[in-house]
Short mmCIF file of C-alpha atoms in Angstrom, two decimals:
data_model
loop_
_atom_site.label_atom_id
_atom_site.label_comp_id
_atom_site.label_asym_id
_atom_site.label_seq_id
_atom_site.Cartn_x
_atom_site.Cartn_y
_atom_site.Cartn_z
CA MET A 10 123.91 146.00 78.90
CA ALA A 11 122.17 142.55 79.63
CA VAL A 12 120.53 140.55 77.43
CA ASP A 13 117.81 138.00 78.99
CA ILE A 14 117.57 134.51 77.41
CA LYS A 15 114.37 132.66 77.84
CA VAL A 16 115.16 128.80 78.83
CA LEU A 17 112.24 126.92 80.28
CA GLN A 18 113.70 123.68 80.52
CA SER A 19 113.61 120.91 83.51
CA ILE A 20 116.71 121.24 85.35
CA LEU A 21 116.79 117.51 85.53
CA GLU A 22 116.88 117.30 81.62
CA VAL A 23 119.86 115.34 81.59
CA ASN A 24 118.52 112.64 84.13
CA ASP A 25 114.97 112.61 82.20
CA HIS A 26 116.81 111.94 78.73
CA ALA A 27 118.77 109.48 80.21
CA ALA A 28 115.69 107.79 81.78
CA ALA A 29 113.63 107.75 78.73
CA GLU A 30 116.55 106.08 76.72
CA ASN A 31 116.80 103.56 79.38
CA ARG A 32 112.53 103.10 79.20
CA GLU A 33 113.05 102.68 75.13
CA ARG A 34 115.63 99.91 75.64
CA LEU A 35 113.57 98.13 78.06
CA ALA A 36 110.66 98.23 76.16
CA ALA A 37 112.36 97.08 72.96
CA GLY A 38 113.86 94.18 74.79
CA ARG A 39 110.17 93.83 76.51
CA VAL A 40 112.11 93.54 79.88
CA THR A 41 110.16 95.04 82.98
CA ALA A 42 112.15 97.46 85.16
CA LEU A 43 110.69 98.37 88.41
CA ASN A 44 112.48 101.08 91.24
CA LEU A 45 112.32 99.53 94.62
CA ILE A 46 112.30 102.63 97.12
CA SER A 47 112.15 102.11 101.09
CA ALA A 48 114.31 103.63 103.96
CA PRO A 49 117.00 101.68 105.14
CA GLY A 50 116.27 98.44 106.84
CA ALA A 51 112.30 98.08 105.69
CA GLY A 52 113.25 94.91 104.00
CA LYS A 53 113.92 95.60 99.95
CA THR A 54 116.62 92.69 99.67
CA SER A 55 114.69 90.28 102.20
CA LEU A 56 111.83 91.11 99.67
CA LEU A 57 113.89 90.27 96.32
CA GLU A 58 115.28 86.83 98.83
CA ARG A 59 111.42 86.21 98.93
CA VAL A 60 110.52 86.67 95.15
CA ILE A 61 113.02 86.03 92.82
CA PRO A 62 112.98 82.30 93.40
CA THR A 63 109.70 81.87 93.36
CA LEU A 64 109.52 83.71 90.07
CA ASN A 65 112.35 81.65 88.94
CA GLY A 66 110.62 78.48 89.57
CA ALA A 67 113.21 77.68 92.10
CA THR A 68 110.32 77.42 95.04
CA GLN A 69 106.82 75.97 94.25
CA VAL A 70 103.90 78.61 95.51
CA GLU A 71 101.76 76.69 98.03
CA GLY A 72 98.65 76.15 96.55
CA ALA A 73 99.27 76.87 92.99
CA ALA A 74 97.75 74.61 90.67
CA GLN A 75 100.50 74.27 87.92
CA PRO A 76 104.18 75.23 87.84
CA GLU A 77 103.68 78.75 86.16
CA HIS A 78 105.99 80.27 83.45
CA ARG A 79 109.57 80.85 84.62
CA ILE A 80 110.48 84.69 84.95
CA ARG A 81 114.00 85.49 85.03
CA SER A 82 114.98 88.36 87.22
CA ALA A 83 118.02 90.40 87.61
CA VAL A 84 118.98 93.25 90.20
CA LEU A 85 120.82 96.21 90.02
CA GLU A 86 122.11 96.96 93.46
CA GLY A 87 122.32 100.58 94.38
CA ASP A 88 124.14 101.25 97.71
CA ILE A 89 126.30 104.03 99.37
CA ALA A 90 128.89 101.49 100.16
CA THR A 91 129.79 97.77 100.26
CA THR A 92 128.99 94.85 97.90
CA ARG A 93 126.76 92.98 100.83
CA ASP A 94 123.39 93.26 99.45
CA ALA A 95 124.74 92.27 95.78
CA GLU A 96 126.61 89.35 97.52
CA ARG A 97 123.19 88.32 98.96
CA ILE A 98 121.60 88.66 95.59
CA LEU A 99 124.29 86.38 93.92
CA ARG A 100 123.29 83.57 96.12
CA LEU A 101 120.03 83.52 94.25
CA ASP A 102 122.51 82.78 91.26
CA ILE A 103 120.71 85.41 88.85
CA PRO A 104 122.71 88.59 87.34
CA VAL A 105 123.31 91.29 89.53
CA VAL A 106 125.10 94.58 89.26
CA GLN A 107 126.31 96.35 92.60
CA LEU A 108 126.01 100.28 91.96
CA LEU A 109 127.88 102.25 94.44
CA THR A 110 126.80 106.01 94.63
CA GLY A 111 129.89 106.64 97.14
CA GLY A 112 127.98 108.92 99.10
CA GLY A 113 124.89 110.10 96.98
CA CYS A 114 121.54 109.34 98.56
CA HIS A 115 119.64 108.54 95.61
CA LEU A 116 120.48 106.25 92.13
CA GLU A 117 120.24 108.32 88.81
CA ALA A 118 119.06 107.62 85.12
CA THR A 119 122.68 107.47 83.98
CA GLN A 120 123.78 104.96 86.47
CA ILE A 121 121.43 102.72 85.43
CA SER A 122 122.04 102.94 81.75
CA LYS A 123 125.47 101.83 82.76
CA GLY A 124 124.11 98.75 84.99
CA LEU A 125 121.77 98.04 82.05
CA ASP A 126 125.14 97.60 79.82
CA GLU A 127 126.16 95.15 82.06
CA LEU A 128 123.19 92.68 82.32
CA PRO A 129 122.66 89.86 79.92
CA LEU A 130 119.40 92.01 78.58
CA GLY A 131 118.35 88.94 76.21
CA GLU A 132 117.91 86.69 78.82
CA VAL A 133 116.20 88.90 81.63
CA ASP A 134 112.37 89.50 81.95
CA LEU A 135 112.55 91.28 85.23
CA VAL A 136 115.04 94.02 86.59
CA PHE A 137 114.46 94.90 89.91
CA ILE A 138 116.41 98.31 91.21
CA GLU A 139 117.21 98.18 94.37
CA ASN A 140 117.51 102.22 94.90
CA VAL A 141 119.66 103.37 97.98
CA GLY A 142 117.79 103.39 101.39
CA ASN A 143 116.17 106.67 101.52
CA ILE A 144 112.65 107.53 101.28
CA ALA A 145 113.10 111.28 100.01
CA CYS A 146 115.96 111.80 97.27
CA PRO A 147 114.90 108.76 95.02
CA ALA A 148 111.65 109.74 94.65
CA GLU A 149 112.82 112.38 92.63
CA PHE A 150 114.32 110.87 90.11
CA ASP A 151 112.73 108.88 87.13
CA LEU A 152 115.12 106.19 86.22
CA GLY A 153 113.46 104.97 82.93
CA GLU A 154 111.51 102.23 85.26
CA ALA A 155 107.72 100.90 84.61
CA ALA A 156 107.00 101.65 88.05
CA LYS A 157 108.03 102.69 91.53
CA ILE A 158 107.34 100.14 94.52
CA GLY A 159 107.30 101.60 97.66
CA ILE A 160 108.13 99.36 100.81
CA LEU A 161 107.48 100.32 104.06
CA SER A 162 108.09 98.20 107.30
CA VAL A 163 105.24 98.78 110.26
CA THR A 164 108.06 99.19 112.56
CA GLU A 165 108.88 102.69 111.05
CA GLY A 166 105.45 104.12 111.79
CA SER A 167 102.21 104.67 110.44
CA ASP A 168 102.62 108.27 110.04
CA LYS A 169 105.37 107.84 107.17
CA PRO A 170 102.98 108.58 104.24
CA ALA A 171 102.03 111.79 105.73
CA LYS A 172 105.56 113.19 106.13
CA TYR A 173 106.99 111.96 102.57
CA PRO A 174 103.88 112.61 100.48
CA LEU A 175 106.04 112.81 97.55
CA LEU A 176 107.13 108.73 97.25
CA PHE A 177 103.67 107.56 98.53
CA HIS A 178 101.87 109.81 95.82
CA GLU A 179 104.53 108.16 93.12
CA VAL A 180 104.48 104.52 93.96
CA THR A 181 102.24 102.04 91.66
CA ALA A 182 102.42 99.35 94.36
CA LEU A 183 102.78 99.81 98.18
CA VAL A 184 104.72 96.56 100.24
CA LEU A 185 103.73 96.94 103.83
CA ASN A 186 106.43 94.59 105.50
CA LYS A 187 107.19 93.06 108.82
CA MET A 188 103.43 92.35 109.38
CA ASP A 189 104.42 89.56 111.50
CA LEU A 190 105.54 92.68 114.22
CA LEU A 191 102.52 94.65 113.88
CA PRO A 192 101.15 93.01 117.72
CA HIS A 193 104.63 94.55 118.94
CA THR A 194 104.42 97.99 117.57
CA ASP A 195 102.29 100.92 117.37
CA PHE A 196 101.48 101.42 113.80
CA ASP A 197 98.00 102.11 113.26
CA LEU A 198 96.52 100.45 110.19
CA ASP A 199 93.70 102.94 109.46
CA VAL A 200 96.05 105.91 110.09
CA PHE A 201 98.02 104.47 107.75
CA GLU A 202 95.27 103.70 105.17
CA ARG A 203 93.70 107.03 105.41
CA ASP A 204 97.01 108.86 105.08
CA PHE A 205 98.15 106.75 102.18
CA ARG A 206 94.69 107.05 100.26
CA GLY A 207 94.73 110.52 100.80
CA LEU A 208 98.05 110.43 98.59
CA ASN A 209 97.21 107.79 96.05
CA ALA A 210 93.87 106.45 95.26
CA ALA A 211 94.82 103.59 92.90
CA ALA A 212 98.05 101.81 94.19
CA PRO A 213 97.44 98.40 95.75
CA VAL A 214 98.81 97.94 99.44
CA PHE A 215 100.49 93.95 100.01
CA HIS A 216 100.64 93.18 103.77
CA ILE A 217 103.37 90.80 104.09
CA SER A 218 106.30 89.47 106.14
CA CYS A 219 109.58 88.31 104.49
CA ARG A 220 110.34 86.48 107.55
CA THR A 221 107.72 84.24 107.65
CA GLY A 222 106.55 84.30 103.97
CA GLU A 223 102.88 85.74 104.79
CA GLY A 224 101.61 87.56 101.75
CA VAL A 225 104.44 87.18 99.71
CA ALA A 226 102.38 84.82 97.12
CA ALA A 227 99.83 88.03 96.34
CA PHE A 228 102.92 90.29 95.69
CA THR A 229 104.66 87.93 93.39
CA GLY A 230 101.14 87.41 91.53
CA TRP A 231 101.24 91.20 91.09
CA LEU A 232 104.67 91.02 89.46
CA ARG A 233 103.71 88.36 87.20
CA GLU A 234 100.80 90.61 85.85
CA ARG A 235 103.56 93.49 85.36
CA VAL A 236 105.60 91.25 83.38
CA ARG A 237 102.50 90.15 81.38
CA GLU A 238 101.69 93.54 80.57
CA THR A 239 105.17 93.98 78.83
CA GLN A 240 105.37 90.65 77.30
CA GLY A 241 101.89 90.12 75.76
CA ALA A 242 99.39 87.94 77.52
CA GLU A 243 100.51 84.70 75.29
CA ALA A 244 104.25 85.22 76.62
CA VAL A 245 103.78 84.26 80.33
CA MET B 7 121.10 116.19 100.23
CA HIS B 8 120.02 115.71 96.39
CA GLU B 9 120.19 118.74 95.93
CA LEU B 10 123.58 119.07 95.01
CA SER B 11 123.25 116.69 92.23
CA ILE B 12 120.21 119.04 91.06
CA THR B 13 122.61 121.92 91.56
CA GLN B 14 125.15 120.52 89.56
CA ALA B 15 122.65 119.77 86.72
CA LEU B 16 121.42 123.55 86.88
CA VAL B 17 125.02 124.94 86.74
CA ASP B 18 125.74 122.81 83.81
CA GLN B 19 122.48 123.76 81.87
CA VAL B 20 123.22 127.77 82.87
CA GLU B 21 126.83 127.23 81.26
CA ALA B 22 125.54 125.67 78.37
CA VAL B 23 123.21 128.59 77.85
CA ARG B 24 126.04 130.76 78.26
CA LEU B 25 128.17 129.32 75.92
CA ALA B 26 125.16 128.86 73.29
CA ASN B 27 124.60 133.01 73.43
CA GLY B 28 127.81 134.51 73.24
CA GLY B 29 129.71 133.49 76.14
CA GLY B 30 129.33 136.42 78.54
CA ARG B 31 129.20 136.74 82.28
CA VAL B 32 126.28 135.57 83.58
CA LEU B 33 124.23 138.07 86.06
CA ALA B 34 121.20 136.11 87.07
CA ILE B 35 119.09 133.37 86.61
CA GLU B 36 115.39 132.35 87.17
CA ILE B 37 114.25 129.25 88.34
CA ARG B 38 110.96 127.74 89.58
CA ILE B 39 110.73 124.96 92.32
CA GLY B 40 106.96 123.33 92.73
CA THR B 41 106.22 123.13 96.57
CA TRP B 42 105.75 119.89 96.15
CA ARG B 43 109.37 118.94 95.32
CA GLN B 44 111.49 118.12 98.01
CA VAL B 45 114.36 120.73 97.25
CA VAL B 46 115.41 122.92 99.81
CA PRO B 47 115.74 126.67 98.31
CA GLU B 48 118.59 127.81 101.10
CA ILE B 49 120.31 124.42 100.26
CA LEU B 50 120.43 124.73 96.39
CA LEU B 51 121.50 128.51 96.90
CA ALA B 52 124.84 127.72 99.07
CA TYR B 53 124.99 124.85 96.64
CA TYR B 54 125.10 127.19 93.72
CA GLU B 55 127.37 129.73 95.23
CA THR B 56 130.07 126.87 95.77
CA LEU B 57 129.75 125.52 92.44
CA ALA B 58 129.74 128.51 90.36
CA ARG B 59 132.75 130.13 92.27
CA GLY B 60 136.06 130.45 90.00
CA THR B 61 133.54 130.62 86.77
CA LEU B 62 131.65 132.96 84.76
CA LEU B 63 128.58 132.14 86.93
CA GLU B 64 130.09 133.32 90.11
CA GLY B 65 128.44 135.95 91.77
CA SER B 66 125.08 135.71 89.61
CA ARG B 67 121.69 136.62 91.55
CA VAL B 68 119.61 133.51 91.69
CA ASP B 69 115.57 134.30 91.53
CA ILE B 70 113.44 131.32 92.85
CA GLU B 71 109.63 131.44 92.16
CA SER B 72 107.99 128.81 94.46
CA VAL B 73 105.05 127.25 92.52
CA PRO B 74 102.19 125.89 94.94
CA ALA B 75 100.66 122.71 94.56
CA THR B 76 97.40 122.09 93.04
CA ALA B 77 95.45 119.19 91.98
CA HIS B 78 92.41 117.92 89.73
CA CYS B 79 89.40 115.90 91.31
CA GLY B 80 89.17 113.00 89.15
CA ILE B 81 85.46 112.44 90.47
CA CYS B 82 83.77 116.13 90.74
CA LYS B 83 86.26 118.26 88.49
CA LYS B 84 87.39 120.81 90.76
CA VAL B 85 90.90 122.25 90.83
CA PHE B 86 91.91 122.84 94.56
CA PRO B 87 95.22 123.71 96.50
CA VAL B 88 96.93 120.80 98.08
CA GLU B 89 97.09 121.40 101.87
CA GLU B 90 100.30 119.75 103.12
CA ALA B 91 100.05 115.89 102.45
CA TRP B 92 96.50 115.91 101.17
CA VAL B 93 95.74 115.44 97.67
CA VAL B 94 92.07 115.09 98.87
CA CYS B 95 89.08 117.03 97.27
CA PRO B 96 87.65 119.65 99.71
CA ASP B 97 84.44 119.52 97.89
CA CYS B 98 83.58 115.85 97.44
CA ALA B 99 86.14 114.42 99.70
CA SER B 100 87.81 112.19 97.05
CA PRO B 101 91.25 110.99 97.79
CA GLY B 102 94.18 110.66 95.09
CA GLY B 103 93.29 113.85 92.73
CA THR B 104 96.16 114.20 90.01
CA LEU B 105 98.67 116.87 90.63
CA LEU B 106 98.38 119.84 88.25
CA SER B 107 101.28 121.88 89.63
CA GLY B 108 104.16 121.69 92.35
CA GLN B 109 106.45 119.57 90.78
CA GLU B 110 108.09 122.13 88.77
CA LEU B 111 112.12 122.07 88.94
CA ASP B 112 112.61 124.13 85.63
CA LEU B 113 115.47 126.72 84.58
CA VAL B 114 113.27 129.68 83.57
CA GLY B 115 115.87 132.20 82.30
CA VAL B 116 119.43 133.21 82.04
CA GLU B 117 120.50 137.12 82.15
CA LEU B 118 124.05 137.52 80.34
CA GLU B 119 126.20 140.45 80.26
CA ASP B 120 126.30 141.28 76.89
#
């Protein structure tokens, strides 16, 4: 004798439940959380080193009419091993928590809740979650973030959106990094644009170079918009 | 590689269903996986076998339904199958359609020994 039990429940229910709790907690504190996803070496940490001091008011944006409202950032740093990236972020003098996955290829929502416990959330406007370097697995897991941001560097090749469609479909914004190296690569901007738009009609694409600083201001402006959305127009 | 944590979540979920329904041995489970998810069924099955070993899930059959990806065109409203990495409407060529199916990752049912 056998008995059939109907379940129909997401296999990722535990993760999705923790993600929903993170999202509620962040919304209650009017904190914007952004999930940064890229391959290893695409420039996630370098991007943070560029944008965080600017948002914080530590470096003045060239050509800006007046100093803008200060945005206080914190970082949850996901890595398989070592605290090297967290050490780089610590030099920016902001709160950072290193989340070590011990071999795990992505971050999960329960790890984010523990990370949030260790952050002074009342003194933070923006939490960057730097996922483990990988453009396949992290796209599968909701962490409770407000948006996923993809980072692709031109040295990786213009075929990546077609090869990793889920990530490029899921992102709210895409940063195309290492633009200073474009002439030295076979990266085809037209192929990239066509393939990316085939997956994602709406996400803005920011052409930047973390090395030279080119294009970083436009992306920083977009980040300010996201924080303004969370906090209400009068706050920022 | 993320199949391991997905399979661990599945095994925990099946165990919870088993305990809530009399605690008998698990004979079979039914899951469905959308083709848009990056989950490799063979890897999931291998992990399942390993994680089930020595438990009342050991030896249970895993039926996997593969759900094809379909999308909805925001411009001409057509519903169309998603071909590989293209969410582009085959009728009006508009890009960026909304996925209707293909992202499923569900436990559908569990068959228990009475």
